[in-house]
């Protein structure tokens, strides 16, 4: 597995690649063993934070249950600058909202798979699994101009 660390407005993050796909994004720094895919990911993240990119185009692999993969696929459909609720995703998948919240919290590739765009019932601001928690979620939503009530 290869890692690349990146400085961002929401703190240092690292991206991990395994066998030609991005498999995780986390907060902190790792020893860099960069690959061409990780450099592309870093360039896309830099463009995202510069306001020049609204949709990532990277090969991703969510290592998790079929349910986790389905929730991540639904989160990936949420457009830049928009939000939805756990209930919206639950309705699409035909399940209750509670397991959606757990799956969002277990998203292995936050920011790229935009779990920060998922809100609680009635648009309520709820947790974020990345460093800084809700404050980081708010920063990402503000960056995207989403959820005008937060700005």
mmCIF file of C-alpha atoms in Angstrom:
data_model
loop_
_atom_site.group_PDB
_atom_site.id
_atom_site.type_symbol
_atom_site.label_atom_id
_atom_site.label_comp_id
_atom_site.label_asym_id
_atom_site.label_seq_id
_atom_site.Cartn_x
_atom_site.Cartn_y
_atom_site.Cartn_z
ATOM 1 C CA UNK A 1 0.000 0.000 0.000
ATOM 2 C CA UNK A 2 1.146 3.506 -0.790
ATOM 3 C CA UNK A 3 0.420 6.769 1.041
ATOM 4 C CA UNK A 4 0.717 10.446 0.195
ATOM 5 C CA UNK A 5 0.361 13.233 2.766
ATOM 6 C CA UNK A 6 -1.170 16.569 1.768
ATOM 7 C CA UNK A 7 -1.578 19.893 3.580
ATOM 8 C CA UNK A 8 -5.146 21.199 3.254
ATOM 9 C CA UNK A 9 -7.293 23.955 4.774
ATOM 10 C CA UNK A 10 -8.822 21.293 7.058
ATOM 11 C CA UNK A 11 -5.434 20.070 8.262
ATOM 12 C CA UNK A 12 -2.918 17.529 7.063
ATOM 13 C CA UNK A 13 -4.487 14.515 5.406
ATOM 14 C CA UNK A 14 -3.186 11.382 3.782
ATOM 15 C CA UNK A 15 -4.537 9.383 0.879
ATOM 16 C CA UNK A 16 -3.910 5.665 0.587
ATOM 17 C CA UNK A 17 -3.777 3.565 -2.573
ATOM 18 C CA UNK A 18 -3.951 -0.180 -2.868
ATOM 19 C CA UNK A 19 -3.765 -2.066 -6.150
ATOM 20 C CA UNK A 20 -4.690 0.865 -8.392
ATOM 21 C CA UNK A 21 -7.516 2.364 -6.321
ATOM 22 C CA UNK A 22 -7.827 4.976 -3.586
ATOM 23 C CA UNK A 23 -8.933 3.052 -0.497
ATOM 24 C CA UNK A 24 -8.753 5.596 2.306
ATOM 25 C CA UNK A 25 -8.322 9.209 3.291
ATOM 26 C CA UNK A 26 -7.456 10.152 6.836
ATOM 27 C CA UNK A 27 -6.175 13.010 8.950
ATOM 28 C CA UNK A 28 -2.524 13.281 9.872
ATOM 29 C CA UNK A 29 0.642 12.459 7.984
ATOM 30 C CA UNK A 30 2.153 9.177 6.852
ATOM 31 C CA UNK A 31 5.492 8.305 5.352
ATOM 32 C CA UNK A 32 5.046 9.081 1.673
ATOM 33 C CA UNK A 33 5.389 6.262 -0.829
ATOM 34 C CA UNK A 34 3.663 8.156 -3.603
ATOM 35 C CA UNK A 35 2.411 6.724 -6.860
ATOM 36 C CA UNK A 36 1.079 8.407 -9.974
ATOM 37 C CA UNK A 37 -2.493 7.751 -8.798
ATOM 38 C CA UNK A 38 -1.793 9.353 -5.426
ATOM 39 C CA UNK A 39 -0.289 12.383 -7.157
ATOM 40 C CA UNK A 40 -3.459 12.679 -9.267
ATOM 41 C CA UNK A 41 -5.517 12.430 -6.055
ATOM 42 C CA UNK A 42 -3.376 15.136 -4.430
ATOM 43 C CA UNK A 43 -3.776 17.372 -7.485
ATOM 44 C CA UNK A 44 -7.556 16.865 -7.458
ATOM 45 C CA UNK A 45 -7.767 17.591 -3.723
ATOM 46 C CA UNK A 46 -5.707 20.760 -4.231
ATOM 47 C CA UNK A 47 -8.043 21.806 -7.060
ATOM 48 C CA UNK A 48 -11.083 21.028 -4.866
ATOM 49 C CA UNK A 49 -9.788 23.224 -2.050
ATOM 50 C CA UNK A 50 -8.852 25.960 -4.563
ATOM 51 C CA UNK A 51 -12.468 25.997 -5.773
ATOM 52 C CA UNK A 52 -11.501 24.646 -9.197
ATOM 53 C CA UNK A 53 -12.914 21.099 -8.943
ATOM 54 C CA UNK A 54 -16.406 20.010 -7.963
ATOM 55 C CA UNK A 55 -16.287 16.304 -8.798
ATOM 56 C CA UNK A 56 -13.467 13.858 -8.166
ATOM 57 C CA UNK A 57 -12.524 11.445 -10.918
ATOM 58 C CA UNK A 58 -10.510 8.749 -9.211
ATOM 59 C CA UNK A 59 -10.718 4.966 -9.048
ATOM 60 C CA UNK A 60 -12.073 4.213 -5.570
ATOM 61 C CA UNK A 61 -12.535 0.973 -3.667
ATOM 62 C CA UNK A 62 -14.580 0.860 -0.498
ATOM 63 C CA UNK A 63 -13.383 -2.102 1.518
ATOM 64 C CA UNK A 64 -16.498 -2.911 3.485
ATOM 65 C CA UNK A 65 -19.800 -4.730 3.425
ATOM 66 C CA UNK A 66 -22.163 -4.512 0.477
ATOM 67 C CA UNK A 67 -24.261 -2.152 2.589
ATOM 68 C CA UNK A 68 -21.266 0.129 3.288
ATOM 69 C CA UNK A 69 -20.457 0.141 -0.415
ATOM 70 C CA UNK A 70 -24.078 0.984 -1.309
ATOM 71 C CA UNK A 71 -24.184 3.897 1.155
ATOM 72 C CA UNK A 72 -20.865 5.225 -0.163
ATOM 73 C CA UNK A 73 -22.193 4.950 -3.720
ATOM 74 C CA UNK A 74 -25.256 7.013 -2.750
ATOM 75 C CA UNK A 75 -23.125 9.636 -0.979
ATOM 76 C CA UNK A 76 -20.975 9.909 -4.112
ATOM 77 C CA UNK A 77 -24.080 10.999 -6.039
ATOM 78 C CA UNK A 78 -24.641 14.100 -3.865
ATOM 79 C CA UNK A 79 -23.559 17.072 -6.002
ATOM 80 C CA UNK A 80 -21.025 19.648 -4.874
ATOM 81 C CA UNK A 81 -22.735 22.392 -2.887
ATOM 82 C CA UNK A 82 -25.806 20.299 -2.061
ATOM 83 C CA UNK A 83 -26.831 18.211 0.913
ATOM 84 C CA UNK A 84 -29.234 15.402 1.687
ATOM 85 C CA UNK A 85 -30.289 13.628 4.864
ATOM 86 C CA UNK A 86 -29.669 10.180 6.274
ATOM 87 C CA UNK A 87 -33.383 9.641 5.684
ATOM 88 C CA UNK A 88 -33.046 10.489 1.981
ATOM 89 C CA UNK A 89 -30.346 7.843 1.556
ATOM 90 C CA UNK A 90 -32.320 5.383 3.692
ATOM 91 C CA UNK A 91 -35.392 5.829 1.505
ATOM 92 C CA UNK A 92 -33.341 5.234 -1.645
ATOM 93 C CA UNK A 93 -31.846 2.044 -0.193
ATOM 94 C CA UNK A 94 -35.069 0.881 1.477
ATOM 95 C CA UNK A 95 -33.682 0.793 5.028
ATOM 96 C CA UNK A 96 -34.004 2.843 8.219
ATOM 97 C CA UNK A 97 -31.874 5.937 8.759
ATOM 98 C CA UNK A 98 -29.925 4.622 11.779
ATOM 99 C CA UNK A 99 -27.669 2.206 9.848
ATOM 100 C CA UNK A 100 -27.095 4.945 7.270
ATOM 101 C CA UNK A 101 -25.581 7.116 9.991
ATOM 102 C CA UNK A 102 -23.232 4.318 11.049
ATOM 103 C CA UNK A 103 -22.218 3.689 7.421
ATOM 104 C CA UNK A 104 -21.564 7.406 6.849
ATOM 105 C CA UNK A 105 -19.404 7.445 9.972
ATOM 106 C CA UNK A 106 -17.479 4.477 8.595
ATOM 107 C CA UNK A 107 -16.806 6.086 5.209
ATOM 108 C CA UNK A 108 -13.161 5.223 4.515
ATOM 109 C CA UNK A 109 -12.660 7.992 1.937
ATOM 110 C CA UNK A 110 -14.206 11.198 3.345
ATOM 111 C CA UNK A 111 -14.139 14.396 1.282
ATOM 112 C CA UNK A 112 -13.751 12.369 -1.942
ATOM 113 C CA UNK A 113 -16.841 10.359 -0.965
ATOM 114 C CA UNK A 114 -18.683 13.384 0.452
ATOM 115 C CA UNK A 115 -20.169 12.193 3.743
ATOM 116 C CA UNK A 116 -19.908 15.819 4.907
ATOM 117 C CA UNK A 117 -22.897 16.531 2.620
ATOM 118 C CA UNK A 118 -25.188 14.258 4.667
ATOM 119 C CA UNK A 119 -27.290 15.939 7.328
ATOM 120 C CA UNK A 120 -29.622 14.737 10.041
ATOM 121 C CA UNK A 121 -33.408 14.915 9.899
ATOM 122 C CA UNK A 122 -34.696 18.332 8.887
ATOM 123 C CA UNK A 123 -31.232 19.378 7.728
ATOM 124 C CA UNK A 124 -29.803 19.209 11.262
ATOM 125 C CA UNK A 125 -26.029 19.379 11.450
ATOM 126 C CA UNK A 126 -24.679 16.099 12.824
ATOM 127 C CA UNK A 127 -21.255 14.528 13.334
ATOM 128 C CA UNK A 128 -18.322 14.013 11.036
ATOM 129 C CA UNK A 129 -15.753 11.244 11.401
ATOM 130 C CA UNK A 130 -12.754 13.317 10.301
ATOM 131 C CA UNK A 131 -10.445 15.273 12.576
ATOM 132 C CA UNK A 132 -12.190 18.314 13.971
ATOM 133 C CA UNK A 133 -15.590 16.615 13.802
ATOM 134 C CA UNK A 134 -18.500 18.931 13.109
ATOM 135 C CA UNK A 135 -16.210 21.962 12.730
ATOM 136 C CA UNK A 136 -14.476 20.272 9.789
ATOM 137 C CA UNK A 137 -17.853 19.335 8.312
ATOM 138 C CA UNK A 138 -18.973 22.965 8.568
ATOM 139 C CA UNK A 139 -15.714 24.128 6.935
ATOM 140 C CA UNK A 140 -16.235 21.739 4.015
ATOM 141 C CA UNK A 141 -19.888 22.769 3.592
ATOM 142 C CA UNK A 142 -18.943 26.456 3.710
ATOM 143 C CA UNK A 143 -16.210 25.840 1.150
ATOM 144 C CA UNK A 144 -18.843 24.345 -1.150
ATOM 145 C CA UNK A 145 -21.403 27.057 -0.436
ATOM 146 C CA UNK A 146 -23.788 24.350 0.821
ATOM 147 C CA UNK A 147 -26.346 24.622 3.579
ATOM 148 C CA UNK A 148 -26.654 28.405 3.504
ATOM 149 C CA UNK A 149 -27.865 28.396 7.087
ATOM 150 C CA UNK A 150 -24.330 27.524 8.168
ATOM 151 C CA UNK A 151 -22.651 30.424 6.411
#
